[in-house]
mmCIF file of C-alpha atoms and ligand atoms in Angstrom:
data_model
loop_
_atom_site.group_PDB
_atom_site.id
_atom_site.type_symbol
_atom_site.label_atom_id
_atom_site.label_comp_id
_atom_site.label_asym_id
_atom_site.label_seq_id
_atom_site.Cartn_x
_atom_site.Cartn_y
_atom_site.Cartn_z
ATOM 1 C CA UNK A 2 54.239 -74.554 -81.574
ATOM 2 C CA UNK A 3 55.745 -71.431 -81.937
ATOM 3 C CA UNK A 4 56.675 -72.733 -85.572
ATOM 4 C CA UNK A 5 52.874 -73.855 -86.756
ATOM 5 C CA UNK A 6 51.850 -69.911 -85.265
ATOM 6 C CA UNK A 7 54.496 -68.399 -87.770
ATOM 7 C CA UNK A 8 53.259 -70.428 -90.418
ATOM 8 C CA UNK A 9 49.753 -69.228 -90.062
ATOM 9 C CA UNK A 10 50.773 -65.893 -89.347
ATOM 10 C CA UNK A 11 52.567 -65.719 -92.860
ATOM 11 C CA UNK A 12 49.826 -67.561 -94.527
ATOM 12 C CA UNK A 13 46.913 -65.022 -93.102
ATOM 13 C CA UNK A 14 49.540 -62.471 -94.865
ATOM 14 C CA UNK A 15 49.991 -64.354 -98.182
ATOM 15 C CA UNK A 16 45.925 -64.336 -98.211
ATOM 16 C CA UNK A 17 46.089 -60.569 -98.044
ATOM 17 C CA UNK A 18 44.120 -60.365 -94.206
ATOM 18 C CA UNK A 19 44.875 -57.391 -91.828
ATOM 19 C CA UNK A 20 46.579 -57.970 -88.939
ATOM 20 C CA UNK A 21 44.790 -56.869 -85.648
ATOM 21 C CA UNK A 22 45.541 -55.545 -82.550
ATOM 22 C CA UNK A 23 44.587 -58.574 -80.398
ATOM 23 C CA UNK A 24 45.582 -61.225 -83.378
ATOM 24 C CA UNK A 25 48.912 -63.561 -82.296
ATOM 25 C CA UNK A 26 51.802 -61.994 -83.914
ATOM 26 C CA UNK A 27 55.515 -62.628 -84.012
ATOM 27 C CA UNK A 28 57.134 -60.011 -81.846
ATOM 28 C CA UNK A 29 59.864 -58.973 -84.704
ATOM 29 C CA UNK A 30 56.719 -58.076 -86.901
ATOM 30 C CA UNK A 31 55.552 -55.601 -83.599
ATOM 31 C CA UNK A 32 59.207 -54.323 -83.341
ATOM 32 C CA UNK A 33 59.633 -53.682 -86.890
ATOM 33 C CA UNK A 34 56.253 -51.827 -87.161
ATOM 34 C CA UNK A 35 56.622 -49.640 -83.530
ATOM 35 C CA UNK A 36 59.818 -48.297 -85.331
ATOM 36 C CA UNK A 37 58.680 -47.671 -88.799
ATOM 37 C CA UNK A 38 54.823 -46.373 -87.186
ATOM 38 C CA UNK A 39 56.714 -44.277 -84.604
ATOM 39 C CA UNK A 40 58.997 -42.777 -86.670
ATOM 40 C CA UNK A 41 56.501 -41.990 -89.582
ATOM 41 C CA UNK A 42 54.495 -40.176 -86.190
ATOM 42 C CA UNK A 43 57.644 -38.185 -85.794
ATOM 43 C CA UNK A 44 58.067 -37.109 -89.057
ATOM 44 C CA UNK A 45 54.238 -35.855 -89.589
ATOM 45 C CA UNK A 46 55.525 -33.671 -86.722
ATOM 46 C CA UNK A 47 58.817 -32.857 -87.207
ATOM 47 C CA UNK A 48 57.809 -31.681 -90.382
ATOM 48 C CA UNK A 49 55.198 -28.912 -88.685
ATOM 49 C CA UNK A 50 58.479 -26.720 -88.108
ATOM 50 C CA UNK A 51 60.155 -26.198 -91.664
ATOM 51 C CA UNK A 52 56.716 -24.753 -92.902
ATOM 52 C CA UNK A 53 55.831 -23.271 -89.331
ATOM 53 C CA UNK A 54 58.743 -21.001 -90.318
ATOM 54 C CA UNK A 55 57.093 -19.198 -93.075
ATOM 55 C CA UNK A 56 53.501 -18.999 -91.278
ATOM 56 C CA UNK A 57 54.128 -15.623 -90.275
ATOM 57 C CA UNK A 58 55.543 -14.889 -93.137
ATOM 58 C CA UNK A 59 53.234 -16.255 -96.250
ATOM 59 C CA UNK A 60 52.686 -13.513 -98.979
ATOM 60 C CA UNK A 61 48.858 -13.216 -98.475
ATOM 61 C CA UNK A 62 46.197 -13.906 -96.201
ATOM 62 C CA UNK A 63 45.026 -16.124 -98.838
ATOM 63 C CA UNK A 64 48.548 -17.997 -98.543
ATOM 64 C CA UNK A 65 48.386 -18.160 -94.732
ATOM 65 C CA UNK A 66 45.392 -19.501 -94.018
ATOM 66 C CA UNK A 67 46.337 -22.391 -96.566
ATOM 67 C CA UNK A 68 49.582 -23.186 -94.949
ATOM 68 C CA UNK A 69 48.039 -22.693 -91.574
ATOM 69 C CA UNK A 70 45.897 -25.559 -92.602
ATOM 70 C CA UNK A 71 48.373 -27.721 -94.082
ATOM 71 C CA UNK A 72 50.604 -27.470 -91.219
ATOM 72 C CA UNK A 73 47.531 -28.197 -88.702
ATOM 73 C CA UNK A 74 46.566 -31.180 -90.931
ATOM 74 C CA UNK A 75 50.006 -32.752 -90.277
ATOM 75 C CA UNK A 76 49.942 -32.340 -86.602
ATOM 76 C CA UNK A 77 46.533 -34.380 -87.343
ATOM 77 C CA UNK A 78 48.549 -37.492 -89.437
ATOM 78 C CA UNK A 79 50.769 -37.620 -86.103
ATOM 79 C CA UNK A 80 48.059 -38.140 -83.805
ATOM 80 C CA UNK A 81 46.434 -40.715 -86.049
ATOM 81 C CA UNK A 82 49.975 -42.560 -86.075
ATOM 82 C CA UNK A 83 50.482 -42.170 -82.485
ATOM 83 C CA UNK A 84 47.214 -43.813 -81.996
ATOM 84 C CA UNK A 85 48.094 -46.409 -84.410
ATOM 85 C CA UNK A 86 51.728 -47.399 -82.778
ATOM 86 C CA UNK A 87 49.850 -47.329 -79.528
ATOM 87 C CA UNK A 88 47.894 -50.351 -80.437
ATOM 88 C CA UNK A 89 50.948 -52.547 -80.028
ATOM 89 C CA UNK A 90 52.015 -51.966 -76.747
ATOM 90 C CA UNK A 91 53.729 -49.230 -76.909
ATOM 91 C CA UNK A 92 52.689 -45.111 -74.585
ATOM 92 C CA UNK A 93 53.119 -41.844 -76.183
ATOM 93 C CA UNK A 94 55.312 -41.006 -73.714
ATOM 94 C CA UNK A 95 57.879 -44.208 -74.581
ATOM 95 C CA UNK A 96 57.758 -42.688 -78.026
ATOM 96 C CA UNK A 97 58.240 -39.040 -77.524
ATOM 97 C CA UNK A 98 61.341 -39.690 -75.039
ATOM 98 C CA UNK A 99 62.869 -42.460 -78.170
ATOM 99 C CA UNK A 100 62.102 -39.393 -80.657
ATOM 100 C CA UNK A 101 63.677 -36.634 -77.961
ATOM 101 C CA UNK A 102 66.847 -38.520 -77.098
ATOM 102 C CA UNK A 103 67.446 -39.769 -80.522
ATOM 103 C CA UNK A 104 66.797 -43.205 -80.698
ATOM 104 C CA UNK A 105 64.452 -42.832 -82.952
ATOM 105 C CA UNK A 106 64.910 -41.269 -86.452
ATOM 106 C CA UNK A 107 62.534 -39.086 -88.430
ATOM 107 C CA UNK A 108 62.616 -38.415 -91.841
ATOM 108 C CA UNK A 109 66.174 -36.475 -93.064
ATOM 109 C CA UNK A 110 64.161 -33.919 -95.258
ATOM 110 C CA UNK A 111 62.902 -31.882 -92.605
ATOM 111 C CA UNK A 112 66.427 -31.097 -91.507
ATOM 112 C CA UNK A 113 67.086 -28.653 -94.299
ATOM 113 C CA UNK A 114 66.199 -25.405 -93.433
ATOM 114 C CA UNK A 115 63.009 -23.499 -95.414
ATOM 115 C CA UNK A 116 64.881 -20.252 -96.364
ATOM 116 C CA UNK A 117 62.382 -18.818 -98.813
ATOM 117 C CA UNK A 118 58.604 -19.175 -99.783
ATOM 118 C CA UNK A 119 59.900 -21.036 -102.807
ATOM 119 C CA UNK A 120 61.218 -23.436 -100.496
ATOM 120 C CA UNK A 121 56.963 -24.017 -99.022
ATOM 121 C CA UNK A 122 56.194 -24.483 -102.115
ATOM 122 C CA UNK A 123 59.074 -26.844 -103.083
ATOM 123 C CA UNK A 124 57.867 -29.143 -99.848
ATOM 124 C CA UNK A 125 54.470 -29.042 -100.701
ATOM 125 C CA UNK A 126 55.089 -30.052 -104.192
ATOM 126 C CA UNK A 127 58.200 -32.386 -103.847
ATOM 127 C CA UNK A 128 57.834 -33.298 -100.277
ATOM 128 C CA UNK A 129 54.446 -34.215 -100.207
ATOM 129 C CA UNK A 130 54.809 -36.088 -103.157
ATOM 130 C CA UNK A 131 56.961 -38.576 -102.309
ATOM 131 C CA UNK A 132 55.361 -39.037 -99.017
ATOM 132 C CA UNK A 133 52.080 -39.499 -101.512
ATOM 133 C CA UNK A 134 53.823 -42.267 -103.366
ATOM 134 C CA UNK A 135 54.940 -44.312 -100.702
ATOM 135 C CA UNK A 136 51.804 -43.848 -98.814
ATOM 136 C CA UNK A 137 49.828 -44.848 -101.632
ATOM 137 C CA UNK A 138 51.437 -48.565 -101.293
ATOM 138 C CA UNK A 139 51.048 -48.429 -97.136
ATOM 139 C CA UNK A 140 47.511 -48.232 -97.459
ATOM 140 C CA UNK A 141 47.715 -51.616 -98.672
ATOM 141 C CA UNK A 142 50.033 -52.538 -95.219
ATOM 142 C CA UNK A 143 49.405 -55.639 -93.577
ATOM 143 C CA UNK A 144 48.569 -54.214 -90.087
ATOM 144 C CA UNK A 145 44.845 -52.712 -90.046
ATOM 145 C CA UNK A 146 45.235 -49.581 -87.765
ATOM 146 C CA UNK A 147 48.267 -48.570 -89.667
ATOM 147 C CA UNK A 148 46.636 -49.437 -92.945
ATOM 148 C CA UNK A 149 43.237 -47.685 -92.096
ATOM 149 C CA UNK A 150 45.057 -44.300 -90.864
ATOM 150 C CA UNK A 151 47.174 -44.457 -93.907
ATOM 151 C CA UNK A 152 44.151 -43.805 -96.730
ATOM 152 C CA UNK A 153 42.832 -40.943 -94.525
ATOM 153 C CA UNK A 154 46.189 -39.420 -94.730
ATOM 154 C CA UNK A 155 46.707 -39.898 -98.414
ATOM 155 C CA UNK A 156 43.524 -38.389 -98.965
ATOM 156 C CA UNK A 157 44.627 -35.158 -97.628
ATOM 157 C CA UNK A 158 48.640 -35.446 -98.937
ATOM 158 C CA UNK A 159 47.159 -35.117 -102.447
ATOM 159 C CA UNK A 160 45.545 -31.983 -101.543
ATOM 160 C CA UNK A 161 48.809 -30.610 -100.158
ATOM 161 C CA UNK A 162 50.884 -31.688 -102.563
ATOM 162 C CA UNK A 163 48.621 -29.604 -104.899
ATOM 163 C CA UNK A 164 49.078 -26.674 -103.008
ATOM 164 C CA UNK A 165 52.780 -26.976 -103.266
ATOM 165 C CA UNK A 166 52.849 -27.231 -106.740
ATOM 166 C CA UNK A 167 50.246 -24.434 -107.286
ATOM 167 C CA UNK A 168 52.894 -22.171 -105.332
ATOM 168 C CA UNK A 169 55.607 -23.230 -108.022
ATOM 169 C CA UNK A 170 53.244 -22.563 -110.911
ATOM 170 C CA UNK A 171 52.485 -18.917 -109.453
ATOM 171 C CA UNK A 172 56.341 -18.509 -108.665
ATOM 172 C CA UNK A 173 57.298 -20.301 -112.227
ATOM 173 C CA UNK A 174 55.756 -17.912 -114.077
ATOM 174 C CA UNK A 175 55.898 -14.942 -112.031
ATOM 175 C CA UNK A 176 58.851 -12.097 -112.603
ATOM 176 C CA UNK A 177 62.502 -13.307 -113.154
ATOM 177 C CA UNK A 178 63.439 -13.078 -110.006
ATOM 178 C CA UNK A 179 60.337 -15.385 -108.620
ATOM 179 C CA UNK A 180 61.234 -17.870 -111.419
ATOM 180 C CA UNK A 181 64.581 -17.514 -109.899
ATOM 181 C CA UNK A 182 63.377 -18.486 -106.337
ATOM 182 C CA UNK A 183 61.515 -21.546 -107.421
ATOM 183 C CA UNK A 184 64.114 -22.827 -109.934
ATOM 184 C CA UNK A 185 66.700 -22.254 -106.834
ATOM 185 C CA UNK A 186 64.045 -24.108 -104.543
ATOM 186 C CA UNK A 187 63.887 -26.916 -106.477
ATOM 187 C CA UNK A 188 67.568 -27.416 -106.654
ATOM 188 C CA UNK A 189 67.980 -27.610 -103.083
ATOM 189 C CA UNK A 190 64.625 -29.882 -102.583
ATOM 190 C CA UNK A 191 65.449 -32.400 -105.294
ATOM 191 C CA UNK A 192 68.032 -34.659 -103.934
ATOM 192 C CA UNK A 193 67.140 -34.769 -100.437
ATOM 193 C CA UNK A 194 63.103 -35.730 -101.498
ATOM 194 C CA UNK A 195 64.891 -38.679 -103.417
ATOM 195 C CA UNK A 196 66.681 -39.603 -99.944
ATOM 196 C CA UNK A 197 63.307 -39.940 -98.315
ATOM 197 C CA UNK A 198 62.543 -43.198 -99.714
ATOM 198 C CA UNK A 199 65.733 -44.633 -97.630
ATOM 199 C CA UNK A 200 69.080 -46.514 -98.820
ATOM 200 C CA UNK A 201 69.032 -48.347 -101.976
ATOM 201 C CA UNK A 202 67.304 -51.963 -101.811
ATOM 202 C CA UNK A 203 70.928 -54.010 -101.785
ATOM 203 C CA UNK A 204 71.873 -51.277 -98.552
ATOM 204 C CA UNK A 205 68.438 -51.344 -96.673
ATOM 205 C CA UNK A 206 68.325 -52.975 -93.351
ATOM 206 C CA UNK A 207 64.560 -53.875 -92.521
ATOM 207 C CA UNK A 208 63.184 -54.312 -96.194
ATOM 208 C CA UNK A 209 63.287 -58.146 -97.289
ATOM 209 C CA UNK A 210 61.328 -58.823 -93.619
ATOM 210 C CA UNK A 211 58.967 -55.974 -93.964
ATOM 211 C CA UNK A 212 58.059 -57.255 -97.790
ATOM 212 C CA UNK A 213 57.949 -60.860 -96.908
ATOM 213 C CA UNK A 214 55.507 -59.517 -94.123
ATOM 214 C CA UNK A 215 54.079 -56.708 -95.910
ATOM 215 C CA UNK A 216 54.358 -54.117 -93.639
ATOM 216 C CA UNK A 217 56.274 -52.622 -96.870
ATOM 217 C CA UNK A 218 54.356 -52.933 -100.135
ATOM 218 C CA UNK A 219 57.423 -52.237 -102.748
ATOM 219 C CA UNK A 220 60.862 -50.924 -102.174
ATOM 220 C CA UNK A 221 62.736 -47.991 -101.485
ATOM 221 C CA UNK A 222 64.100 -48.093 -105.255
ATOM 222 C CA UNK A 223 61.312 -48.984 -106.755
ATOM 223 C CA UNK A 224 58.915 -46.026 -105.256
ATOM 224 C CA UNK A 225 61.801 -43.869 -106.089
ATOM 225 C CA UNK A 226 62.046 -44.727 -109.953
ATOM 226 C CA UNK A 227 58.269 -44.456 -109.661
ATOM 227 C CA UNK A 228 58.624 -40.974 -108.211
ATOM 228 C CA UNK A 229 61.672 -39.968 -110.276
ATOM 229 C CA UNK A 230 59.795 -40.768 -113.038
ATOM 230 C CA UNK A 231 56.290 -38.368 -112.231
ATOM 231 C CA UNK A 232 58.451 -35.256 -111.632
ATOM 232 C CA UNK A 233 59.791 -35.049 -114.771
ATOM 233 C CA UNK A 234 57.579 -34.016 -116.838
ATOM 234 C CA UNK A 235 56.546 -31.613 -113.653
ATOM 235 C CA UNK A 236 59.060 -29.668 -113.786
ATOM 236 C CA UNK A 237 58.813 -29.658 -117.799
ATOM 237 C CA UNK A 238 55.727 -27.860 -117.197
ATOM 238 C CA UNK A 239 56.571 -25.483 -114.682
ATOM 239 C CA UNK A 240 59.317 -24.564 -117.290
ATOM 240 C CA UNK A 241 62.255 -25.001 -114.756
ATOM 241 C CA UNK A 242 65.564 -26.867 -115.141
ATOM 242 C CA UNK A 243 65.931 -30.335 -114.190
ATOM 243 C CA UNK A 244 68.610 -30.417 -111.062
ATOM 244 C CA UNK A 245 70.036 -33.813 -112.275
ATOM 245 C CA UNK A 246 71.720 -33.295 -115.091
ATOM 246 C CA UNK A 247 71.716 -37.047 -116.137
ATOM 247 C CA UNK A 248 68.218 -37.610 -116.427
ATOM 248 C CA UNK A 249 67.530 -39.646 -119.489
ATOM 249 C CA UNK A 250 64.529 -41.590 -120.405
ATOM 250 C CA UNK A 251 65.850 -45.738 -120.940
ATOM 251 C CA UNK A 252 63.583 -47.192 -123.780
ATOM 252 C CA UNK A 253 64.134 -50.737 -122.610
ATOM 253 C CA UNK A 254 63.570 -50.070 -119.351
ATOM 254 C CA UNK A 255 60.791 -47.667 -119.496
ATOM 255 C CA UNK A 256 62.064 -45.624 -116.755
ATOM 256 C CA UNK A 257 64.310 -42.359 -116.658
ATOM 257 C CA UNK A 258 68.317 -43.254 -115.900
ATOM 258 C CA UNK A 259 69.090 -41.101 -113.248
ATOM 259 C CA UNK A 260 72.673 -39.387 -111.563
ATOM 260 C CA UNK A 261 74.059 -41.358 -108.126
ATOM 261 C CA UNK A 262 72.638 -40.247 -104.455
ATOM 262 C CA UNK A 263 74.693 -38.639 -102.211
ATOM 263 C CA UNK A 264 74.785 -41.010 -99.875
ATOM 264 C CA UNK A 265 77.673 -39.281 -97.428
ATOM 265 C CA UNK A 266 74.943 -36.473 -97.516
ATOM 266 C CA UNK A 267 72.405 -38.711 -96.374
ATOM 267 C CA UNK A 268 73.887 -40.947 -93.980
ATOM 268 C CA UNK A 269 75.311 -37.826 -91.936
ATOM 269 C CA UNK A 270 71.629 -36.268 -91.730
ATOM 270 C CA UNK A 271 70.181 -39.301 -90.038
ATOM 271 C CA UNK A 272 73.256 -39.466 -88.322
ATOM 272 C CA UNK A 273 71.978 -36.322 -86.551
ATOM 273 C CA UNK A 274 74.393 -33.788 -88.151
ATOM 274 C CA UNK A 275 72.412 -32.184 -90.890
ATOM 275 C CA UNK A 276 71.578 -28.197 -91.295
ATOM 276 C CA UNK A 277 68.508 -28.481 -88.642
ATOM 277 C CA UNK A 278 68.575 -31.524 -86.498
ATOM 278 C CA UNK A 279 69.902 -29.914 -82.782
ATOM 279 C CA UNK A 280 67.890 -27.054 -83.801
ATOM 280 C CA UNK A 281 64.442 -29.564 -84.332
ATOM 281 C CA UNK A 282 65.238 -31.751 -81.242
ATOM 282 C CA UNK A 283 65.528 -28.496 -79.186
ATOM 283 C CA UNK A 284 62.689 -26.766 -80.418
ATOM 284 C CA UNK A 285 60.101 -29.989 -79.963
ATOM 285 C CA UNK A 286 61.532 -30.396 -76.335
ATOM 286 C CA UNK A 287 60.850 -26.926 -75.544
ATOM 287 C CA UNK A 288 57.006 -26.923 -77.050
ATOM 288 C CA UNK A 289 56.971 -30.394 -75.082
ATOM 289 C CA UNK A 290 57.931 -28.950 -71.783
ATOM 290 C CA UNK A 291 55.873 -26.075 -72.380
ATOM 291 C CA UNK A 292 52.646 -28.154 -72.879
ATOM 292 C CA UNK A 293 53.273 -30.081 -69.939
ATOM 293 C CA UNK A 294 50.362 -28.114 -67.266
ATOM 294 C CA UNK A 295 47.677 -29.093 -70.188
ATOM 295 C CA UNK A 296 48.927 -32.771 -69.978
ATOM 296 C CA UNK A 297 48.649 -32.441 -66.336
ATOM 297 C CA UNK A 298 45.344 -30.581 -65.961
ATOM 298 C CA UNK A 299 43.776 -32.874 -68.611
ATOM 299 C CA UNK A 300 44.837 -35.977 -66.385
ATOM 300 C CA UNK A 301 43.795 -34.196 -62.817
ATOM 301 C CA UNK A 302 40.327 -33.935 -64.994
ATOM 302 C CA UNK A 303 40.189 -38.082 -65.799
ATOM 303 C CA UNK A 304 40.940 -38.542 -62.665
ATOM 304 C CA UNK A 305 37.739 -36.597 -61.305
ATOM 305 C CA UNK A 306 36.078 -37.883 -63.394
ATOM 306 C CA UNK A 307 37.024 -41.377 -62.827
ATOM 307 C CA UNK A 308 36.044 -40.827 -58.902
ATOM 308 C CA UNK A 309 32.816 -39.773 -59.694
ATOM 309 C CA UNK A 310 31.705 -42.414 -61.884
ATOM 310 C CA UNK A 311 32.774 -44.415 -58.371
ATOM 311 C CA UNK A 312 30.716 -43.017 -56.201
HETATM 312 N N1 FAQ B 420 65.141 -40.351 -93.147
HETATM 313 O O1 FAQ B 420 66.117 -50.436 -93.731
HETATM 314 P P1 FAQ B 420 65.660 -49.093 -94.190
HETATM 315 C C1 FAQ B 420 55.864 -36.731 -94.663
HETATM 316 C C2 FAQ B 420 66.515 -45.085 -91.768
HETATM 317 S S1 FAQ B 420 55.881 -38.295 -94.105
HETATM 318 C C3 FAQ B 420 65.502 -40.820 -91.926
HETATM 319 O O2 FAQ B 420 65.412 -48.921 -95.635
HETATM 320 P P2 FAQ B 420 62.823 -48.932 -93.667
HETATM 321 C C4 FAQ B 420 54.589 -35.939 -94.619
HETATM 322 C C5 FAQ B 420 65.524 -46.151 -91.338
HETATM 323 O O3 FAQ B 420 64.566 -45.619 -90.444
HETATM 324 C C6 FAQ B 420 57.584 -38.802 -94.356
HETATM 325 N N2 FAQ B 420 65.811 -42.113 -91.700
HETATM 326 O O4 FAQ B 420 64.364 -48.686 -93.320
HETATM 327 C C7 FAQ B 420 54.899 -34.521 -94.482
HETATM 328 C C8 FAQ B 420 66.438 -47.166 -90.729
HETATM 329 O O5 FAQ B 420 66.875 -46.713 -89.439
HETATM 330 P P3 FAQ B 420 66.476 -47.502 -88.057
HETATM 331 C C9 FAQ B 420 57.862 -39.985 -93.574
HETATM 332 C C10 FAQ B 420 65.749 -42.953 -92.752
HETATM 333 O O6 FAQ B 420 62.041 -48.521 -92.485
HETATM 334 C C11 FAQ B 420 55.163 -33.720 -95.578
HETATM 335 C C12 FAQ B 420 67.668 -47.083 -91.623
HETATM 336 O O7 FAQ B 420 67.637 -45.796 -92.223
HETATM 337 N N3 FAQ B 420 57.269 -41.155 -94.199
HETATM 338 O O8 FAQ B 420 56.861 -36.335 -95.079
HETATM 339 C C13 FAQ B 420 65.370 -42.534 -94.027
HETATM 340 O O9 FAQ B 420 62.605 -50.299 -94.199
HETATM 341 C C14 FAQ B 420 55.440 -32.368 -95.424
HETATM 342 C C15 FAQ B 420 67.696 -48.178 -92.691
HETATM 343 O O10 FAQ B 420 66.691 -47.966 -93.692
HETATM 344 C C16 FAQ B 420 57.379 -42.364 -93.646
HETATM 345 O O11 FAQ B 420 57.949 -42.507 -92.578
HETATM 346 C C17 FAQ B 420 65.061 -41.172 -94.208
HETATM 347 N N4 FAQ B 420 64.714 -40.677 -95.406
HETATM 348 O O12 FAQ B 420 62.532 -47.925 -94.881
HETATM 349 C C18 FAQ B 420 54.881 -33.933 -93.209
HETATM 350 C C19 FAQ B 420 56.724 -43.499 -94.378
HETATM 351 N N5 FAQ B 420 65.402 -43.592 -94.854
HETATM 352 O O13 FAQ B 420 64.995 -47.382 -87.909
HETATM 353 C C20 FAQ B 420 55.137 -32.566 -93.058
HETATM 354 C C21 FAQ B 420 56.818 -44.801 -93.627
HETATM 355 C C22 FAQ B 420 65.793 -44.650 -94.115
HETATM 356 O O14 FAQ B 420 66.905 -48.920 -88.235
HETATM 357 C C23 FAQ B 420 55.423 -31.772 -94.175
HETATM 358 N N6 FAQ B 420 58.159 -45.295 -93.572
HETATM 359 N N7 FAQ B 420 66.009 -44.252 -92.850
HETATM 360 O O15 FAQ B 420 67.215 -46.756 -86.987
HETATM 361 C C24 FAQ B 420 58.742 -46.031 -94.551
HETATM 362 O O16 FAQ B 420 58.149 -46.294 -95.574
HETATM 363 C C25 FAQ B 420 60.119 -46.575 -94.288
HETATM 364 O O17 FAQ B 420 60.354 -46.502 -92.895
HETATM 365 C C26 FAQ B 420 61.255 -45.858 -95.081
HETATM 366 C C27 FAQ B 420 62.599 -46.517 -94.687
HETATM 367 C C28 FAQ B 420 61.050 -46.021 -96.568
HETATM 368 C C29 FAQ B 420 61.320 -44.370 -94.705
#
């Protein structure tokens, strides 16, 4: 039986349906998308505290209240994820402790520390981007929450990613020693935006079951090329060096050749020894602890309510 229910499952897939909350589904295919929902939550989170950093520090008021948006807008693609993993089974508070005691990952990037405004704009422009171009293909996701909070999101990347890239233009062709910030900015933002779209296909764990089942709509190298291949001519324009020195465009392929990953780099970040990740871990457990009276007062206030719908 369980065989015919797999069978249909796969074929509702093949026919491009969504997946439901209360629809029969193989509990690998829940698994698979409580970690990847979960940890895309944590990211959207995680990645308040690189720009938090420079809040207080933007170069206008102008400046500020942008990032002050941006940042709050993020906190806003967490909830919506949240909500989304919560569908399947799964509390907030399962997922917070998995994030806090690191069984759960979040994306490497927001372990490098943001040492100059160069480096907001970098995020914005780099950052955002490739979250963009992988998003883009999750809004076509087989599971309908996940799918539905995914264009909202997208929606609003584009706008940051804009922001970010307006920040580079500004720094780009500012004095020498702004162009200097941007161009060192990029270099240090390059590589590790690349390692946000995971291990190479022939090295990633989950990705042949998440295709077949479309949880993933293409592959970690393939939304890389794809994302490799916009920033090019990006950084053409802002007039800035390119940090990989063996770009080249391939004719027959129609793609730019590109230099090797450092994968040592990237395996030790998720490992949980990057610049930041004690530092991020800490800092969310403190905000956690520190929010704990509104989690309680807002649950003593259910509760009274709750009675007096009783009585
Ligand atoms: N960082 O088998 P795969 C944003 C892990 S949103 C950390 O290829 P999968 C917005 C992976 O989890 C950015 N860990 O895994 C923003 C797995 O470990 P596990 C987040 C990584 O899931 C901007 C193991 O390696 N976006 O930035 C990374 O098929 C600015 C094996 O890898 C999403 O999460 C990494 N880079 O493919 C916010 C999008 N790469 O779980 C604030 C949704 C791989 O077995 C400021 N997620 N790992 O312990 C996805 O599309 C996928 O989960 C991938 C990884 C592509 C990230």
């Amino acid at each position: 039986q369980e065989k015919a229910l797999l069978e249909a499952f796969q074929q509702k897939i093949d026919r491009e349906e969504k997946i439901e909350p209360k629809d029969w589904m193989p509990e690998a295919y829940r698994q698979n998308l409580i970690r990847q929902i979960s940890q895309h939550a944590h990211s959207e989170v995680i990645g308040e505290q690189p720009e938090g950093n420079w809040i207080t520090r933007a170069p206008s008021l102008r400046r500020k209240a942008v990032l002050l948006a941006k940042v709050q807008d993020e906190a806003g693609h967490g909830l919506y994820l949240y909500s989304s993993a919560e569908t399947l089974g799964i509390s907030r508070a399962e997922m917070i402790e998995a994030l806090q005691t690191g069984k759960a990952k979040y994306a490497s990037i927001f372990n490098y520390p943001t040492q100059t405004w160069g480096d907001i704009g970098a995020i914005g422009w780099l950052v955002d981007g490739a979250a963009i171009c992988n998003q883009v293909s999750l809004q076509r996701t087989s599971y309908g929450p996940y799918s539905r909070a995914m264009i909202r999101i997208c929606k609003e990347e584009s706008f940051h990613q804009r922001q970010g890239y307006q920040i580079m233009l500004a720094l780009a062709n500012g004095s020498e020693a702004q162009r200097q910030m941007a161009q060192d900015s990029l270099n240090r933002f390059y590589w590790p935006s690349l390692m946000m779209f995971g291990p190479h296909d022939a090295e990633s764990a989950h990705s042949a079951r998440s295709m077949q089942w479309k949880i993933k709509r293409e592959t970690n190298d393939s939304l890389r090329q794809k994302f490799i291949d916009q920033t090019v001519q990006q950084i053409e324009f802002l007039g800035l060096e390119h940090p990989d020195k063996a770009i080249k465009w391939n004719e027959e392929r129609g793609h730019y050749d590109s230099g090797e990953i450092d994968w040592e780099e990237f395996y030790n970040v998720i490992n949980g020894n990057g610049h930041c990740n004690r530092q991020r871990i800490q800092h969310h457990v403190n905000a956690h602890e520190e929010g704990a009276w509104v989690r309680d007062a807002q649950n003593a206030h259910s509760e009274k309510v709750k009675q007096r719908q009783q009585h």
